[in-house]
Tab-separated table of C-alpha atoms and ligand atoms in Angstrom:
chain	number	residue	atom	x	y	z
A	290	UNK	CA	0.000	0.000	0.000
A	291	UNK	CA	1.502	3.321	-1.007
A	292	UNK	CA	1.687	5.988	1.697
A	293	UNK	CA	3.438	8.665	-0.307
A	294	UNK	CA	3.131	9.354	-4.037
A	295	UNK	CA	4.952	12.133	-5.881
A	296	UNK	CA	4.153	12.578	-9.558
A	297	UNK	CA	6.218	14.668	-11.947
A	298	UNK	CA	7.259	17.107	-9.242
A	299	UNK	CA	9.149	20.178	-10.405
A	300	UNK	CA	10.469	23.120	-8.423
A	301	UNK	CA	11.699	26.375	-9.893
A	302	UNK	CA	13.211	28.909	-7.498
A	303	UNK	CA	13.238	32.621	-8.306
A	304	UNK	CA	10.202	34.567	-9.332
A	305	UNK	CA	9.811	36.056	-12.776
A	306	UNK	CA	11.675	39.357	-12.938
A	307	UNK	CA	13.805	38.683	-9.785
A	308	UNK	CA	17.100	37.079	-10.728
A	309	UNK	CA	17.427	34.049	-12.963
A	310	UNK	CA	14.875	31.278	-12.273
A	311	UNK	CA	16.540	28.019	-11.265
A	312	UNK	CA	14.908	24.644	-11.790
A	313	UNK	CA	15.970	22.548	-8.776
A	314	UNK	CA	13.640	19.600	-9.545
A	315	UNK	CA	12.798	18.532	-13.082
A	316	UNK	CA	9.987	15.998	-12.822
A	317	UNK	CA	10.441	13.561	-9.941
A	318	UNK	CA	8.260	10.461	-9.593
A	319	UNK	CA	8.472	8.642	-6.281
A	320	UNK	CA	6.189	6.128	-4.599
A	321	UNK	CA	6.868	4.972	-1.036
A	322	UNK	CA	4.976	2.035	0.433
A	323	UNK	CA	3.912	1.577	4.037
A	324	UNK	CA	6.797	0.289	6.118
A	325	UNK	CA	9.451	1.211	3.558
A	326	UNK	CA	12.705	2.878	4.579
A	327	UNK	CA	13.874	4.956	1.619
A	328	UNK	CA	17.107	6.909	1.339
A	329	UNK	CA	17.538	9.887	-0.970
A	330	UNK	CA	21.092	10.541	-2.087
A	331	UNK	CA	22.791	12.722	-4.665
A	332	UNK	CA	25.556	15.284	-5.047
A	333	UNK	CA	25.371	18.633	-3.290
A	334	UNK	CA	22.794	20.851	-4.985
A	335	UNK	CA	21.051	17.951	-6.732
A	336	UNK	CA	17.709	18.796	-5.077
A	337	UNK	CA	17.462	16.341	-2.163
A	338	UNK	CA	16.419	18.836	0.516
A	339	UNK	CA	14.071	20.600	-1.889
A	340	UNK	CA	12.341	17.282	-2.561
A	341	UNK	CA	12.116	16.438	1.140
A	342	UNK	CA	10.642	19.854	1.922
A	343	UNK	CA	8.018	19.424	-0.791
A	344	UNK	CA	7.144	15.936	0.502
A	345	UNK	CA	6.828	17.471	3.971
A	346	UNK	CA	4.539	20.265	2.693
A	347	UNK	CA	7.047	22.879	3.860
A	348	UNK	CA	7.720	23.991	0.260
A	349	UNK	CA	5.194	23.848	-2.536
A	350	UNK	CA	6.020	22.148	-5.835
A	351	UNK	CA	5.929	24.437	-8.884
A	352	UNK	CA	4.143	21.715	-10.854
A	353	UNK	CA	3.264	18.100	-10.156
A	354	UNK	CA	1.332	16.322	-7.430
A	355	UNK	CA	2.159	14.967	-3.984
A	356	UNK	CA	-0.215	12.685	-2.089
A	357	UNK	CA	0.250	11.433	1.465
A	358	UNK	CA	-2.247	8.749	2.423
A	359	UNK	CA	-4.248	9.796	-0.636
A	360	UNK	CA	-4.412	13.427	0.493
A	361	UNK	CA	-3.291	15.803	-2.264
A	362	UNK	CA	-1.086	18.322	-0.416
A	363	UNK	CA	-2.022	21.224	-2.710
A	364	UNK	CA	-5.683	20.804	-1.859
A	365	UNK	CA	-5.119	21.642	1.813
A	366	UNK	CA	-5.704	25.173	3.076
A	367	UNK	CA	-2.828	26.700	5.061
A	368	UNK	CA	-4.542	25.877	8.365
A	369	UNK	CA	-5.359	22.329	7.320
A	370	UNK	CA	-1.836	21.843	5.971
A	371	UNK	CA	-0.347	22.762	9.365
A	372	UNK	CA	-2.761	20.369	11.079
A	373	UNK	CA	-2.019	17.632	8.511
A	374	UNK	CA	1.714	18.067	9.107
A	375	UNK	CA	1.251	17.696	12.880
A	376	UNK	CA	-0.851	14.561	12.631
A	377	UNK	CA	0.518	12.761	9.561
A	378	UNK	CA	4.208	13.674	9.440
A	379	UNK	CA	7.261	13.440	11.670
A	380	UNK	CA	10.514	15.317	11.052
A	381	UNK	CA	14.111	14.629	12.076
A	382	UNK	CA	16.660	17.375	11.351
A	383	UNK	CA	20.449	17.366	11.265
A	384	UNK	CA	20.598	19.867	14.158
A	385	UNK	CA	18.074	17.987	16.371
A	386	UNK	CA	15.749	20.977	16.988
A	387	UNK	CA	14.793	19.945	20.508
A	388	UNK	CA	13.309	22.561	22.818
A	389	UNK	CA	15.907	23.228	25.483
A	390	UNK	CA	13.505	24.584	28.090
A	391	UNK	CA	11.667	21.233	28.084
A	392	UNK	CA	12.913	17.900	29.437
A	393	UNK	CA	13.393	14.907	27.136
A	394	UNK	CA	10.041	13.551	28.294
A	395	UNK	CA	8.308	16.871	27.628
A	396	UNK	CA	9.904	17.111	24.167
A	397	UNK	CA	8.554	13.641	23.396
A	398	UNK	CA	5.155	14.588	24.759
A	399	UNK	CA	4.802	17.612	22.471
A	400	UNK	CA	3.443	15.872	19.318
A	401	UNK	CA	1.029	13.894	21.524
A	402	UNK	CA	-0.273	17.056	23.155
A	403	UNK	CA	-0.648	18.734	19.744
A	404	UNK	CA	-2.682	15.736	18.590
A	405	UNK	CA	-4.744	15.676	21.811
A	406	UNK	CA	-3.713	12.184	22.860
A	407	UNK	CA	-5.014	11.241	26.315
A	408	UNK	CA	-2.592	11.410	29.256
A	409	UNK	CA	-2.612	7.635	29.949
A	410	UNK	CA	-1.970	6.749	26.291
A	411	UNK	CA	0.742	9.399	26.144
A	412	UNK	CA	2.570	7.905	29.119
A	413	UNK	CA	2.474	4.443	27.521
A	414	UNK	CA	3.733	5.739	24.185
A	415	UNK	CA	6.563	7.705	25.827
A	416	UNK	CA	7.650	4.655	27.843
A	417	UNK	CA	7.605	2.392	24.754
A	418	UNK	CA	9.487	4.866	22.553
A	419	UNK	CA	12.016	5.582	25.322
A	420	UNK	CA	12.779	1.851	25.516
A	421	UNK	CA	13.112	1.363	21.745
A	422	UNK	CA	15.421	4.362	21.430
A	423	UNK	CA	17.348	3.728	24.637
A	424	UNK	CA	16.539	7.074	26.268
A	425	UNK	CA	14.607	5.897	29.329
A	426	UNK	CA	17.424	6.863	31.720
A	427	UNK	CA	17.503	10.448	30.477
A	428	UNK	CA	13.784	11.267	30.365
A	429	UNK	CA	14.136	13.930	33.091
A	430	UNK	CA	17.207	15.544	31.531
A	431	UNK	CA	17.242	18.650	29.395
A	432	UNK	CA	18.709	18.593	25.866
A	433	UNK	CA	21.833	20.618	26.786
A	434	UNK	CA	22.819	17.812	29.188
A	435	UNK	CA	22.860	15.200	26.400
A	436	UNK	CA	25.398	13.961	23.854
A	437	UNK	CA	24.691	14.488	20.135
A	438	UNK	CA	23.735	10.835	19.754
A	439	UNK	CA	21.306	11.005	22.676
A	440	UNK	CA	19.783	14.226	21.329
A	441	UNK	CA	19.178	12.651	17.942
A	442	UNK	CA	17.606	9.550	19.464
A	443	UNK	CA	15.259	11.828	21.416
A	444	UNK	CA	14.514	13.750	18.204
A	445	UNK	CA	13.725	10.444	16.483
A	446	UNK	CA	11.435	9.441	19.365
A	447	UNK	CA	9.631	12.780	19.069
A	448	UNK	CA	9.269	12.384	15.292
A	449	UNK	CA	7.738	8.915	15.580
A	450	UNK	CA	5.774	8.995	18.818
A	451	UNK	CA	2.424	9.986	17.289
A	452	UNK	CA	2.759	7.189	14.658
A	453	UNK	CA	2.842	9.535	11.670
A	454	UNK	CA	2.154	8.233	8.153
A	455	UNK	CA	5.684	9.198	7.100
A	456	UNK	CA	8.831	10.315	8.904
A	457	UNK	CA	11.042	12.682	6.908
A	458	UNK	CA	14.660	12.844	8.024
A	459	UNK	CA	17.151	15.376	6.653
A	460	UNK	CA	20.764	14.283	7.227
A	461	UNK	CA	19.941	12.803	10.675
A	462	UNK	CA	23.499	11.493	11.153
A	463	UNK	CA	25.179	14.643	9.781
A	464	UNK	CA	26.255	15.859	13.237
A	465	UNK	CA	26.985	12.465	14.798
A	466	UNK	CA	30.167	10.450	15.281
A	467	UNK	CA	30.179	7.025	13.648
A	468	UNK	CA	29.192	5.137	16.815
A	469	UNK	CA	26.198	7.413	17.489
A	470	UNK	CA	25.237	7.292	13.804
A	471	UNK	CA	25.193	3.488	13.907
A	472	UNK	CA	23.115	3.424	17.069
A	473	UNK	CA	20.584	5.899	15.600
A	474	UNK	CA	20.286	3.919	12.373
A	475	UNK	CA	19.813	0.651	14.291
A	476	UNK	CA	17.019	2.314	16.270
A	477	UNK	CA	15.365	3.612	13.093
A	478	UNK	CA	15.556	0.148	11.515
A	479	UNK	CA	13.939	-1.309	14.646
A	480	UNK	CA	11.109	1.227	14.452
A	481	UNK	CA	10.778	0.559	10.751
A	482	UNK	CA	10.582	-3.209	11.221
A	483	UNK	CA	8.676	-3.483	14.531
A	484	UNK	CA	6.276	-0.589	14.145
A	485	UNK	CA	6.155	-0.539	10.318
A	486	UNK	CA	7.252	3.109	10.389
A	487	UNK	CA	7.637	4.589	6.913
A	488	UNK	CA	10.816	6.647	6.690
A	489	UNK	CA	12.223	8.845	3.919
A	490	UNK	CA	15.727	10.037	4.710
A	491	UNK	CA	18.109	12.372	2.884
A	492	UNK	CA	21.749	11.555	3.487
A	493	UNK	CA	25.184	12.182	1.977
A	494	UNK	CA	26.605	9.203	3.769
A	495	UNK	CA	26.651	5.757	2.070
A	496	UNK	CA	27.001	3.998	5.440
A	497	UNK	CA	23.860	5.703	6.784
A	498	UNK	CA	22.033	4.944	3.526
A	499	UNK	CA	22.992	1.269	3.731
A	500	UNK	CA	20.395	0.794	6.524
A	501	UNK	CA	17.591	1.626	4.045
A	502	UNK	CA	15.506	-0.832	2.010
A	503	UNK	CA	15.929	1.291	-1.096
A	504	UNK	CA	18.118	4.207	-2.090
A	505	UNK	CA	16.960	6.705	-4.687
A	506	UNK	CA	19.748	8.707	-6.304
A	507	UNK	CA	19.045	12.182	-7.676
A	508	UNK	CA	21.258	14.074	-10.071
A	509	UNK	CA	20.564	17.607	-11.341
A	510	UNK	CA	16.978	17.486	-10.113
A	511	UNK	CA	16.134	14.181	-11.802
A	512	UNK	CA	15.963	10.567	-10.670
A	513	UNK	CA	19.213	8.985	-11.722
A	514	UNK	CA	19.185	5.514	-10.201
A	515	UNK	CA	17.572	3.267	-7.598
A	516	UNK	CA	19.302	0.623	-5.515
A	517	UNK	CA	17.600	-2.072	-3.461
A	518	UNK	CA	19.023	-3.531	-0.264
A	519	UNK	CA	20.350	-7.036	-0.203
A	520	UNK	CA	20.842	-9.498	2.614
A	521	UNK	CA	24.315	-8.360	3.509
A	522	UNK	CA	24.363	-4.692	4.447
A	523	UNK	CA	28.103	-4.397	3.800
A	524	UNK	CA	27.572	-5.317	0.126
A	525	UNK	CA	24.734	-2.814	-0.182
A	526	UNK	CA	27.061	-0.216	1.365
A	527	UNK	CA	29.712	-1.018	-1.254
A	528	UNK	CA	27.245	-0.691	-4.113
A	529	UNK	CA	26.076	2.679	-2.819
A	530	UNK	CA	29.690	3.850	-2.555
A	531	UNK	CA	30.282	2.778	-6.166
A	532	UNK	CA	27.289	4.667	-7.466
A	533	UNK	CA	28.158	7.801	-5.517
A	534	UNK	CA	31.790	7.621	-6.626
A	535	UNK	CA	30.669	7.237	-10.202
A	536	UNK	CA	28.305	10.184	-9.837
A	537	UNK	CA	31.078	12.372	-8.479
A	538	UNK	CA	33.515	11.303	-11.201
A	539	UNK	CA	33.908	12.584	-14.709
A	540	UNK	CA	33.534	9.242	-16.423
A	541	UNK	CA	30.437	7.417	-17.519
A	542	UNK	CA	28.716	6.775	-14.199
A	543	UNK	CA	26.433	4.140	-15.657
A	544	UNK	CA	29.330	1.766	-16.215
A	545	UNK	CA	29.316	1.127	-12.442
A	546	UNK	CA	25.638	0.383	-12.137
A	547	UNK	CA	24.216	-3.065	-12.128
B	677	LIG	N1	15.286	29.009	-1.459
B	677	LIG	C1	16.029	28.849	-2.550
B	677	LIG	N2	16.137	29.827	-3.469
B	677	LIG	C2	16.866	29.665	-4.592
B	677	LIG	N3	17.541	28.536	-4.896
B	677	LIG	C3	17.496	27.545	-4.012
B	677	LIG	C4	16.742	27.631	-2.792
B	677	LIG	N4	16.868	26.470	-2.121
B	677	LIG	C5	17.676	25.674	-2.871
B	677	LIG	N5	18.046	26.321	-3.998
B	677	LIG	C6	18.894	25.780	-5.075
B	677	LIG	O1	18.290	24.585	-5.538
B	677	LIG	C7	19.276	23.589	-5.794
B	677	LIG	C8	18.957	22.342	-4.979
B	677	LIG	O2	19.138	22.653	-3.594
B	677	LIG	P1	18.940	21.570	-2.440
B	677	LIG	O3	19.227	22.241	-1.144
B	677	LIG	O4	17.631	20.925	-2.626
B	677	LIG	O5	20.080	20.542	-2.818
B	677	LIG	P2	20.677	19.349	-1.954
B	677	LIG	O6	20.838	18.213	-2.885
B	677	LIG	O7	19.856	19.141	-0.731
B	677	LIG	O8	22.077	19.963	-1.569
B	677	LIG	P3	23.028	19.697	-0.280
B	677	LIG	O9	23.387	18.260	-0.352
B	677	LIG	O10	24.203	20.591	-0.523
B	677	LIG	O11	22.233	20.062	0.936
B	677	LIG	C9	20.626	24.216	-5.462
B	677	LIG	O12	21.216	24.698	-6.650
B	677	LIG	C10	20.265	25.376	-4.544
B	677	LIG	O13	21.190	26.445	-4.667
């Protein structure tokens, strides 16, 4: 069952008469099924963040259609779009974006409060998420008392706690050391497999991407290639590295693809 469908999405920045218009996306088609973990990769400036922002209804596509759980995003009013985002989407950012005046527990409670989840259910959800993400011991701490890895696991808990239709993650391991990155990705895989969470994640890092079921590669605003995971993650990692190396090189990138 598809949860997210993007059809022929384009994005042109720069209004007529102000500077030179720039087409960042040139007709992207993407379908993500329930319980899929999809990585979006591509060189710097290829349009990854633009695509993620359009999928998250933060930016509007210039042309094309985006549906999340059959809801066409362009058909929502501004008020309904904000409400839809709160209830149907979860976001994880590179710089965590936790509220420092709230404890970990209160940060996790925020999406539940915004969606008017009852106190008893909230407590159960917080306890379950805290266990899956290994943050139970730090529930009473404030974000400034945490390591980067802990902060990002809390941010992931907050993004997923209200069981959104899709979680959109923009470079979630970008500020983490390799050990913390691995632990975050293992937690996301667990949430993906146990809770059937649907995750779309932009990353530069082939190792981070190797935890996905599928990696979509964008080049110059267009879909360039798709890779599917295989049993051994290390082999998938290698294949991603090959594709990205080929993309960054001057030679015929397609000669690497198989
Ligand atoms: N608000 C904006 N106004 C004008 N141009 C923009 C804007 N946002 C992005 N762009 C341009 O659109 C193109 C795609 O940008 P985007 O941030 O989506 O790429 P990216 O693949 O995420 O890059 P990176 O990996 O460096 O973050 C780039 O050329 C960028 O300069």
